[in-house]
Amino acid sequence: MRALFRPGASPLHRLAVAPKLLILIALVALLSVFGTNPTAVLAALAATTAFYKIAFPADGVSTLAKQIWSLKWLILIIVIPQVIFGAAWLPVATNALRLAIAIALATLFTLTTASEAMQVAIERAVGPLKRFGIKPETVSLTIAMTINAIPMILQFAKQTREAQLARGAKPSITLMTVPLLVASLKYADDFAEALAARGVEV
Amino acid sequence: MLIEFESVSVSFDAKTALDNINLKLDQKRIGVIGLNGSGKSTFARLLNGLIAPTEGTVTVGDINPATNPKAARQQTGFIFSNPDVQIIMPTVIEDVSFTLRSSKLSKDEIRSKALATLERFGIAHLADQAAHSLSSGQKQLLAISSIMVGEPKLIVADEPTALLDLANARLVSRVLLEQIEQQVVLVTHDLELAAKCDIVLLFAGAKLVEVGEPAPVISSYLAQN
């Protein structure tokens, strides 16, 4: 799942990063404590839907649905072993939904927070570590570049899979590893050169 | 601005990438052509200190990029062929603003300068979009904006249209050759583009084999290959 900032003027967009992060942590903590109660989880789903609707009045519900749908493989990986070992369906479904809601809430945080604002908050949070030789701006830049690299790596994975399919090979993790690694290392090399060209010492 | 190469050679391990280049250039549009591996990209990378010469001296304006790469990179903007590798920050406006991170401008001034630059290259409406969601042509315009916002004196473009479709290649070429007032060094396989330059350099086998008006140099290149 990849979530990037979506501009908007909602109260969630305007909320400062630190309180928004604290609210997110509090909500996830509440989910952990009361998450075994199906009614509480359904209430959390309703609240999450409302948050998405507030953040994106035009398509909040469909955005949330897309986020949850993108978690289908993760949910299946968690659900299938429990079903195989005979767990009752209600606790399994409750747990899966609880996990999906927690991730959807975290995604809402990134969807409503500009990376620039996040960087400022990170720099402020890492500020006290300056005395140990850690540069806050380097930490925030590294995080921004990591966010930026995710779509590139996903694109390499897609291209590798397509190339293997085109040559009649069944895509597999084993076949995928080497070309993906080579493409990623080449990207890292070119990216380092581009960073140097823009005056960033690497 | 005067670009000067004095007995410049570059070797990687045992392989010679450029062999004894002597050159003075002050034209506004400088085209660089040659086969793959002929030394074009090495020549381009010497101009902003991405590569240092093994022998000889490169001077761009008053700066020696090998001994003062920081100043060289402020003076010379570099555009790569793959627009994806040039994007550093997640959104368009942040990537352009990133160039000004070390300036003394306030955040608001940086944003308005970045927006004005995006406006100039026709992509201001994409300011808050994820940079990786842009088309290849838009990404290359973003790369140009990100460099131009820093007001460099020289632009070096290493095959900037190689990965673009015809329409985007024409758009980026027009921007580089017509819209930018700075001096431009354009490394290209596109001979139509090279023909629009004031002077063309032809590289072959790590050597500079011809320098001059575009038409005769391009004819010579076509005759040799």
mmCIF file of N, CA and C in Angstrom, chain A residues 2 4-5 7 114-117 119-120 140-141 144-145 147-149 151-152 155 186-187 190-191 193-201, chain B residues 45 48 50 70 73 76 78 80 82 84-91 94-96 98-99 101 107 111 128-132 139 146-147:
data_model
loop_
_atom_site.group_PDB
_atom_site.id
_atom_site.type_symbol
_atom_site.label_atom_id
_atom_site.label_comp_id
_atom_site.label_asym_id
_atom_site.label_seq_id
_atom_site.Cartn_x
_atom_site.Cartn_y
_atom_site.Cartn_z
ATOM 1 N N ARG A 2 0.516 2.191 -0.850
ATOM 2 C CA ARG A 2 1.300 3.411 -0.919
ATOM 3 C C ARG A 2 0.358 4.587 -0.737
ATOM 4 N N LEU A 4 0.228 8.749 -0.349
ATOM 5 C CA LEU A 4 0.923 10.017 -0.332
ATOM 6 C C LEU A 4 -0.082 11.101 -0.021
ATOM 7 N N PHE A 5 0.447 12.217 0.395
ATOM 8 C CA PHE A 5 -0.382 13.357 0.764
ATOM 9 C C PHE A 5 -1.354 13.742 -0.347
ATOM 10 N N PRO A 7 -3.773 16.887 -1.130
ATOM 11 C CA PRO A 7 -4.088 18.225 -0.635
ATOM 12 C C PRO A 7 -5.568 18.381 -0.303
ATOM 13 N N ALA A 114 1.138 16.912 4.769
ATOM 14 C CA ALA A 114 2.134 17.178 3.722
ATOM 15 C C ALA A 114 3.494 16.694 4.220
ATOM 16 N N SER A 115 4.279 16.121 3.308
ATOM 17 C CA SER A 115 5.564 15.574 3.750
ATOM 18 C C SER A 115 6.468 16.677 4.301
ATOM 19 N N GLU A 116 6.272 17.909 3.784
ATOM 20 C CA GLU A 116 7.064 19.027 4.304
ATOM 21 C C GLU A 116 6.768 19.245 5.794
ATOM 22 N N ALA A 117 5.457 19.204 6.143
ATOM 23 C CA ALA A 117 5.064 19.376 7.547
ATOM 24 C C ALA A 117 5.602 18.223 8.383
ATOM 25 N N GLN A 119 8.275 16.526 7.740
ATOM 26 C CA GLN A 119 9.728 16.708 7.888
ATOM 27 C C GLN A 119 10.055 17.698 9.003
ATOM 28 N N VAL A 120 9.271 18.801 9.037
ATOM 29 C CA VAL A 120 9.500 19.802 10.087
ATOM 30 C C VAL A 120 9.300 19.151 11.451
ATOM 31 N N SER A 140 15.346 13.728 8.367
ATOM 32 C CA SER A 140 14.087 14.022 7.677
ATOM 33 C C SER A 140 14.234 13.856 6.157
ATOM 34 N N LEU A 141 15.410 14.222 5.629
ATOM 35 C CA LEU A 141 15.645 14.057 4.193
ATOM 36 C C LEU A 141 15.653 12.567 3.825
ATOM 37 N N ALA A 144 12.114 11.388 3.713
ATOM 38 C CA ALA A 144 11.435 11.884 2.494
ATOM 39 C C ALA A 144 11.882 11.089 1.268
ATOM 40 N N MET A 145 13.184 10.798 1.183
ATOM 41 C CA MET A 145 13.700 10.063 0.016
ATOM 42 C C MET A 145 13.219 8.615 0.020
ATOM 43 N N ILE A 147 10.306 7.610 1.224
ATOM 44 C CA ILE A 147 8.909 7.669 0.759
ATOM 45 C C ILE A 147 8.899 7.752 -0.769
ATOM 46 N N ASN A 148 9.840 8.558 -1.278
ATOM 47 C CA ASN A 148 9.922 8.778 -2.712
ATOM 48 C C ASN A 148 10.376 7.530 -3.470
ATOM 49 N N ALA A 149 11.190 6.706 -2.840
ATOM 50 C CA ALA A 149 11.760 5.533 -3.528
ATOM 51 C C ALA A 149 10.752 4.383 -3.632
ATOM 52 N N PRO A 151 7.534 4.112 -4.702
ATOM 53 C CA PRO A 151 6.902 3.882 -6.008
ATOM 54 C C PRO A 151 7.872 3.389 -7.070
ATOM 55 N N MET A 152 9.136 3.823 -6.984
ATOM 56 C CA MET A 152 10.130 3.369 -7.971
ATOM 57 C C MET A 152 10.375 1.864 -7.831
ATOM 58 N N GLN A 155 7.546 -0.031 -9.142
ATOM 59 C CA GLN A 155 7.564 -0.009 -10.610
ATOM 60 C C GLN A 155 8.557 -1.041 -11.148
ATOM 61 N N LYS A 186 21.012 -0.185 -9.452
ATOM 62 C CA LYS A 186 21.292 0.758 -10.546
ATOM 63 C C LYS A 186 20.599 2.095 -10.243
ATOM 64 N N TYR A 187 19.346 1.992 -9.778
ATOM 65 C CA TYR A 187 18.589 3.200 -9.415
ATOM 66 C C TYR A 187 19.323 3.959 -8.298
ATOM 67 N N ASP A 190 22.359 5.759 -9.784
ATOM 68 C CA ASP A 190 21.970 6.942 -10.573
ATOM 69 C C ASP A 190 21.426 8.046 -9.664
ATOM 70 N N PHE A 191 20.672 7.628 -8.647
ATOM 71 C CA PHE A 191 20.073 8.593 -7.722
ATOM 72 C C PHE A 191 21.170 9.316 -6.927
ATOM 73 N N GLU A 193 24.151 9.908 -7.955
ATOM 74 C CA GLU A 193 24.786 10.864 -8.863
ATOM 75 C C GLU A 193 23.915 12.122 -9.022
ATOM 76 N N ALA A 194 22.586 11.903 -9.128
ATOM 77 C CA ALA A 194 21.670 13.047 -9.252
ATOM 78 C C ALA A 194 21.686 13.898 -7.981
ATOM 79 N N LEU A 195 21.782 13.241 -6.824
ATOM 80 C CA LEU A 195 21.866 13.986 -5.561
ATOM 81 C C LEU A 195 23.126 14.848 -5.543
ATOM 82 N N ALA A 196 24.237 14.246 -5.953
ATOM 83 C CA ALA A 196 25.500 15.002 -5.994
ATOM 84 C C ALA A 196 25.374 16.185 -6.945
ATOM 85 N N ALA A 197 24.718 15.958 -8.100
ATOM 86 C CA ALA A 197 24.548 17.038 -9.083
ATOM 87 C C ALA A 197 23.719 18.183 -8.514
ATOM 88 N N ARG A 198 22.822 17.859 -7.563
ATOM 89 C CA ARG A 198 21.985 18.918 -6.961
ATOM 90 C C ARG A 198 22.580 19.424 -5.653
ATOM 91 N N GLY A 199 23.840 19.098 -5.435
ATOM 92 C CA GLY A 199 24.557 19.697 -4.309
ATOM 93 C C GLY A 199 24.410 18.982 -2.985
ATOM 94 N N VAL A 200 23.871 17.746 -3.001
ATOM 95 C CA VAL A 200 23.767 16.991 -1.749
ATOM 96 C C VAL A 200 24.960 16.053 -1.685
ATOM 97 N N GLU A 201 25.726 16.151 -0.621
ATOM 98 C CA GLU A 201 26.893 15.278 -0.487
ATOM 99 C C GLU A 201 26.447 13.905 -0.027
ATOM 100 N N ARG B 45 29.930 15.365 -17.512
ATOM 101 C CA ARG B 45 30.087 15.238 -16.058
ATOM 102 C C ARG B 45 31.296 16.006 -15.517
ATOM 103 N N ASN B 48 30.414 19.831 -14.093
ATOM 104 C CA ASN B 48 29.973 20.208 -12.728
ATOM 105 C C ASN B 48 30.630 19.334 -11.655
ATOM 106 N N LEU B 50 31.074 16.106 -11.351
ATOM 107 C CA LEU B 50 30.628 14.744 -11.024
ATOM 108 C C LEU B 50 31.762 13.761 -11.288
ATOM 109 N N LYS B 70 31.423 22.121 -5.026
ATOM 110 C CA LYS B 70 30.237 22.756 -4.451
ATOM 111 C C LYS B 70 29.848 24.003 -5.265
ATOM 112 N N ARG B 73 28.559 23.077 -8.722
ATOM 113 C CA ARG B 73 27.174 22.578 -8.789
ATOM 114 C C ARG B 73 26.147 23.682 -8.586
ATOM 115 N N THR B 76 26.355 25.231 -12.191
ATOM 116 C CA THR B 76 25.958 24.374 -13.314
ATOM 117 C C THR B 76 24.856 23.403 -12.910
ATOM 118 N N PHE B 78 22.426 20.171 -13.796
ATOM 119 C CA PHE B 78 22.619 18.969 -14.620
ATOM 120 C C PHE B 78 21.288 18.256 -14.785
ATOM 121 N N PHE B 80 19.555 14.797 -16.250
ATOM 122 C CA PHE B 80 19.872 13.425 -16.662
ATOM 123 C C PHE B 80 18.821 12.917 -17.656
ATOM 124 N N ASN B 82 17.215 9.990 -17.460
ATOM 125 C CA ASN B 82 16.099 9.347 -16.763
ATOM 126 C C ASN B 82 15.498 10.312 -15.746
ATOM 127 N N ASP B 84 13.241 9.944 -13.630
ATOM 128 C CA ASP B 84 12.894 9.347 -12.332
ATOM 129 C C ASP B 84 14.000 9.483 -11.291
ATOM 130 N N VAL B 85 15.250 9.401 -11.740
ATOM 131 C CA VAL B 85 16.335 9.423 -10.751
ATOM 132 C C VAL B 85 16.605 10.836 -10.228
ATOM 133 N N GLN B 86 16.027 11.839 -10.897
ATOM 134 C CA GLN B 86 16.349 13.209 -10.500
ATOM 135 C C GLN B 86 15.415 13.749 -9.434
ATOM 136 N N ILE B 87 14.323 13.020 -9.194
ATOM 137 C CA ILE B 87 13.335 13.519 -8.242
ATOM 138 C C ILE B 87 13.754 13.103 -6.834
ATOM 139 N N ILE B 88 13.925 14.087 -5.987
ATOM 140 C CA ILE B 88 14.406 13.805 -4.634
ATOM 141 C C ILE B 88 13.262 13.813 -3.627
ATOM 142 N N MET B 89 12.327 14.747 -3.788
ATOM 143 C CA MET B 89 11.276 14.910 -2.787
ATOM 144 C C MET B 89 9.935 14.358 -3.300
ATOM 145 N N PRO B 90 9.023 14.025 -2.369
ATOM 146 C CA PRO B 90 7.788 13.355 -2.783
ATOM 147 C C PRO B 90 6.847 14.162 -3.681
ATOM 148 N N THR B 91 6.726 15.461 -3.449
ATOM 149 C CA THR B 91 5.781 16.211 -4.291
ATOM 150 C C THR B 91 6.529 17.221 -5.178
ATOM 151 N N GLU B 94 7.733 20.469 -3.468
ATOM 152 C CA GLU B 94 8.833 20.186 -2.526
ATOM 153 C C GLU B 94 10.134 19.924 -3.264
ATOM 154 N N ASP B 95 10.025 19.249 -4.424
ATOM 155 C CA ASP B 95 11.244 18.940 -5.168
ATOM 156 C C ASP B 95 11.889 20.214 -5.696
ATOM 157 N N VAL B 96 11.071 21.151 -6.177
ATOM 158 C CA VAL B 96 11.625 22.418 -6.674
ATOM 159 C C VAL B 96 12.178 23.233 -5.494
ATOM 160 N N PHE B 98 13.395 22.156 -2.810
ATOM 161 C CA PHE B 98 14.577 21.504 -2.251
ATOM 162 C C PHE B 98 15.873 22.195 -2.706
ATOM 163 N N THR B 99 15.866 22.680 -3.961
ATOM 164 C CA THR B 99 17.051 23.351 -4.511
ATOM 165 C C THR B 99 17.411 24.586 -3.684
ATOM 166 N N ARG B 101 16.948 24.987 -0.463
ATOM 167 C CA ARG B 101 16.984 24.680 0.979
ATOM 168 C C ARG B 101 18.091 25.418 1.716
ATOM 169 N N LYS B 107 10.424 30.481 4.197
ATOM 170 C CA LYS B 107 9.640 29.378 3.601
ATOM 171 C C LYS B 107 8.642 29.890 2.567
ATOM 172 N N ARG B 111 8.551 29.045 -1.415
ATOM 173 C CA ARG B 111 7.367 28.481 -2.069
ATOM 174 C C ARG B 111 6.938 29.338 -3.261
ATOM 175 N N ASP B 128 1.130 20.347 -6.138
ATOM 176 C CA ASP B 128 0.937 19.512 -4.944
ATOM 177 C C ASP B 128 0.801 18.028 -5.269
ATOM 178 N N GLN B 129 1.039 17.669 -6.529
ATOM 179 C CA GLN B 129 0.911 16.244 -6.888
ATOM 180 C C GLN B 129 2.158 15.458 -6.504
ATOM 181 N N ALA B 130 1.991 14.147 -6.347
ATOM 182 C CA ALA B 130 3.139 13.270 -6.117
ATOM 183 C C ALA B 130 4.005 13.288 -7.375
ATOM 184 N N ALA B 131 5.286 13.553 -7.207
ATOM 185 C CA ALA B 131 6.159 13.720 -8.372
ATOM 186 C C ALA B 131 6.188 12.467 -9.244
ATOM 187 N N HIS B 132 6.113 11.300 -8.624
ATOM 188 C CA HIS B 132 6.198 10.070 -9.404
ATOM 189 C C HIS B 132 4.915 9.754 -10.188
ATOM 190 N N LYS B 139 7.845 15.016 -15.793
ATOM 191 C CA LYS B 139 8.961 14.805 -14.854
ATOM 192 C C LYS B 139 10.215 15.526 -15.340
ATOM 193 N N SER B 146 13.407 22.358 -11.267
ATOM 194 C CA SER B 146 14.172 22.204 -10.023
ATOM 195 C C SER B 146 15.579 22.766 -10.174
ATOM 196 N N ILE B 147 16.102 22.721 -11.380
ATOM 197 C CA ILE B 147 17.438 23.268 -11.616
ATOM 198 C C ILE B 147 17.363 24.770 -11.842
#
